[in-house]
Amino acid sequence: MCLNVSELIKILNINVTDGVKQEDFINMATVLLLHVFSGEFCNGSKDVISKGNFTIEDIRAELVNSIAGGTESIDIDEADLEGLLKKYLEQYSETDHGHTDEHRVKPIKENCVSSDLLMEQLGVRHGHHVVKDDVGNLSALLVYHIVAGSKVAERCRNLPMPSYFIDELFQDAETMSEDYFLTTILGFLRTTVTSGTTGVNDGHNHKRRRREALEWNRCFLGEELLSIFSIPDGKNITKANFASICPALVQEKLMGSCDSSKKVQEEQKTVTDAQRYGYSTVAVVLVCLCSLLGAVFLPFAKRSIFQILMEVFKGLAVGTLVTDPIIHLIPE
């Protein structure tokens, strides 16, 4: 090693008598990584130290250029980190696939480091870059993994991040339009029939009866849901808004509030016995009154126009009987 501890302290101009502070450790990690990756402080490092040519900003910029492959880059992306790990630490090891004796699979492999995990631990979202100001934190993180003996892998995650699902729904955007939510998301949830839903409801009949007594156990309109959760009309829906609406959608799905068959049953339940007998009586009376209209034609029974009317009605009857089955068979 061309760089020793005393030279490292001189380069950073720090006082370690009271211990190394967090900021000092980040700067030390940056210098160490630059030394490992480019050998900057070998062959003449004492001249560099004596002249004081290096500032921590220069070291960070030099480290970014080294990681980015020598290009004049201002940030580091995930591909650069992947190349760095593969080139300078060790070859990818696929011997550990995250299988353990435990029943539950751990989301992240133990003692593992990868480019995507580094970006995640730095708080950098997928598709974004590590800016120069965060190079110190990246250096400290890499030094930690080196000291901890972490193995380099192509991917360290066995399971996706919790935010993966909502990010997929939002298509890597911060908000979704109200129209997309009402037509696509809400429409899909309320038209898809899932097997086993009836069994869930039947298994909790005692709870279901109590809940059905509540007036709010109904299928709300999309606009009503937005109003319930205080989402302004015409505004885009944020991830926090969507997360707050999801329990309402799950409750509606489990309770079958928006099930079309349940709506028909509820409509049938709203018709009383008095209404049934009343409507049927009115229908019979109307049919009888219509039949009395035939008496109007009795004065014309001995005239030729009566025969013409009868032939017209016969033609209508035959035409109806013939065309009705034909029209019913056309869709088949």
XYZ file of C-alpha atoms in Angstrom, residues 29-191:
163
model
C -13.493 6.712 2.750
C -13.444 8.902 -0.366
C -9.637 9.132 -0.302
C -9.273 5.400 0.338
C -11.501 4.479 -2.583
C -9.677 6.834 -4.920
C -6.399 5.258 -3.804
C -7.725 1.726 -4.345
C -9.336 2.398 -7.716
C -6.781 4.663 -9.364
C -3.575 4.499 -7.291
C -3.602 8.296 -7.187
C -1.388 8.486 -4.100
C 1.243 5.995 -5.258
C 4.513 7.065 -6.891
C 4.963 10.525 -5.543
C 2.239 10.720 -2.972
C 4.524 12.612 -0.535
C 4.958 15.417 -3.103
C 1.232 15.653 -3.461
C 0.832 15.882 0.308
C 3.540 18.499 0.749
C 2.237 20.728 -2.027
C -1.333 20.442 -0.772
C -2.675 20.156 -4.290
C -5.667 18.037 -3.297
C -8.874 19.276 -1.722
C -11.722 16.983 -0.775
C -13.760 18.404 -3.685
C -10.951 17.511 -6.098
C -10.772 14.018 -4.654
C -14.516 13.529 -5.058
C -14.393 14.730 -8.662
C -11.451 12.442 -9.398
C -13.268 9.497 -7.818
C -16.376 10.140 -9.922
C -14.243 10.185 -13.073
C -12.529 6.942 -12.053
C -15.809 5.157 -11.381
C -17.365 6.512 -14.585
C -14.517 5.066 -16.638
C -12.365 8.153 -17.068
C -15.066 10.316 -18.653
C -15.706 13.849 -17.451
C -18.859 12.844 -15.625
C -20.677 14.772 -12.911
C -22.598 11.821 -11.451
C -22.651 8.025 -11.196
C -25.409 5.739 -12.426
C -26.212 2.151 -11.479
C -24.309 0.740 -14.457
C -21.139 2.534 -13.296
C -21.517 1.030 -9.826
C -22.073 -2.416 -11.296
C -18.907 -2.133 -13.363
C -16.969 -0.861 -10.351
C -18.006 -3.788 -8.169
C -17.291 -6.324 -10.876
C -13.882 -4.906 -11.782
C -12.309 -3.949 -8.463
C -13.806 -6.083 -5.706
C -14.400 -9.652 -6.928
C -16.192 -11.643 -9.566
C -19.917 -12.170 -9.199
C -20.700 -15.043 -6.903
C -23.937 -16.895 -7.633
C -23.405 -19.603 -5.011
C -25.828 -17.944 -2.599
C -29.324 -17.670 -3.972
C -30.865 -16.457 -0.771
C -32.221 -19.865 0.316
C -32.354 -20.282 4.081
C -33.718 -22.823 6.501
C -36.282 -20.326 7.688
C -39.857 -20.537 6.479
C -39.921 -16.874 5.469
C -37.528 -15.741 2.739
C -35.477 -12.718 3.729
C -35.942 -9.759 1.378
C -32.165 -9.120 1.165
C -29.333 -11.656 1.135
C -26.991 -11.518 4.101
C -23.453 -10.154 3.640
C -24.220 -9.075 0.099
C -23.505 -5.943 -1.911
C -24.726 -5.042 -5.389
C -25.222 -1.921 -7.453
C -28.971 -1.827 -6.895
C -28.557 -2.300 -3.140
C -26.018 0.535 -2.970
C -28.420 2.848 -4.789
C -31.211 1.794 -2.437
C -29.106 2.321 0.698
C -28.092 5.751 -0.566
C -31.769 6.629 -1.037
C -31.387 7.043 -4.813
C -34.476 6.029 -6.779
C -34.271 3.600 -9.687
C -33.174 5.366 -12.856
C -31.582 8.289 -11.000
C -27.867 9.010 -10.539
C -25.543 9.541 -7.590
C -24.554 13.206 -7.656
C -21.108 14.444 -6.693
C -22.276 15.653 -3.276
C -23.254 12.070 -2.380
C -19.938 10.525 -3.430
C -18.686 10.746 0.160
C -21.654 8.733 1.427
C -21.130 6.229 -1.390
C -17.462 5.884 -0.422
C -18.321 5.327 3.236
C -20.888 2.717 2.252
C -18.432 0.843 0.033
C -15.757 0.887 2.738
C -18.305 -0.501 5.190
C -19.148 -3.387 2.848
C -15.455 -4.099 2.249
C -14.739 -4.196 5.987
C -17.864 -6.306 6.610
C -16.716 -8.806 3.989
C -19.834 -8.468 1.873
C -19.909 -10.634 -1.234
C -20.554 -9.010 -4.583
C -23.639 -10.281 -6.402
C -25.579 -9.205 -9.441
C -28.656 -8.730 -7.254
C -28.900 -8.849 -3.474
C -32.663 -8.629 -3.205
C -34.693 -11.828 -3.018
C -37.928 -9.835 -2.881
C -38.871 -6.398 -4.220
C -39.001 -3.263 -2.104
C -42.355 -2.392 -0.491
C -42.596 0.644 -2.756
C -42.207 -1.496 -5.906
C -45.912 -2.235 -6.259
C -47.172 1.317 -5.959
C -44.326 2.532 -8.196
C -45.470 0.069 -10.869
C -49.057 1.299 -10.598
C -47.914 4.890 -10.872
C -45.515 3.975 -13.724
C -42.543 5.693 -12.018
C -44.486 8.963 -11.737
C -45.306 10.837 -8.549
C -49.007 11.188 -9.356
C -51.677 9.577 -11.546
C -54.487 11.411 -13.292
C -57.991 11.296 -11.867
C -59.311 9.889 -15.155
C -56.790 7.005 -15.097
C -57.791 6.143 -11.526
C -61.539 6.215 -12.207
C -61.490 4.357 -15.530
C -58.554 1.937 -15.251
C -57.847 1.192 -11.583
C -61.354 1.517 -10.150
C -62.990 -0.010 -13.219
C -60.736 -3.074 -13.088
C -61.290 -3.693 -9.377
C -65.055 -3.454 -9.707
C -65.469 -5.578 -12.824
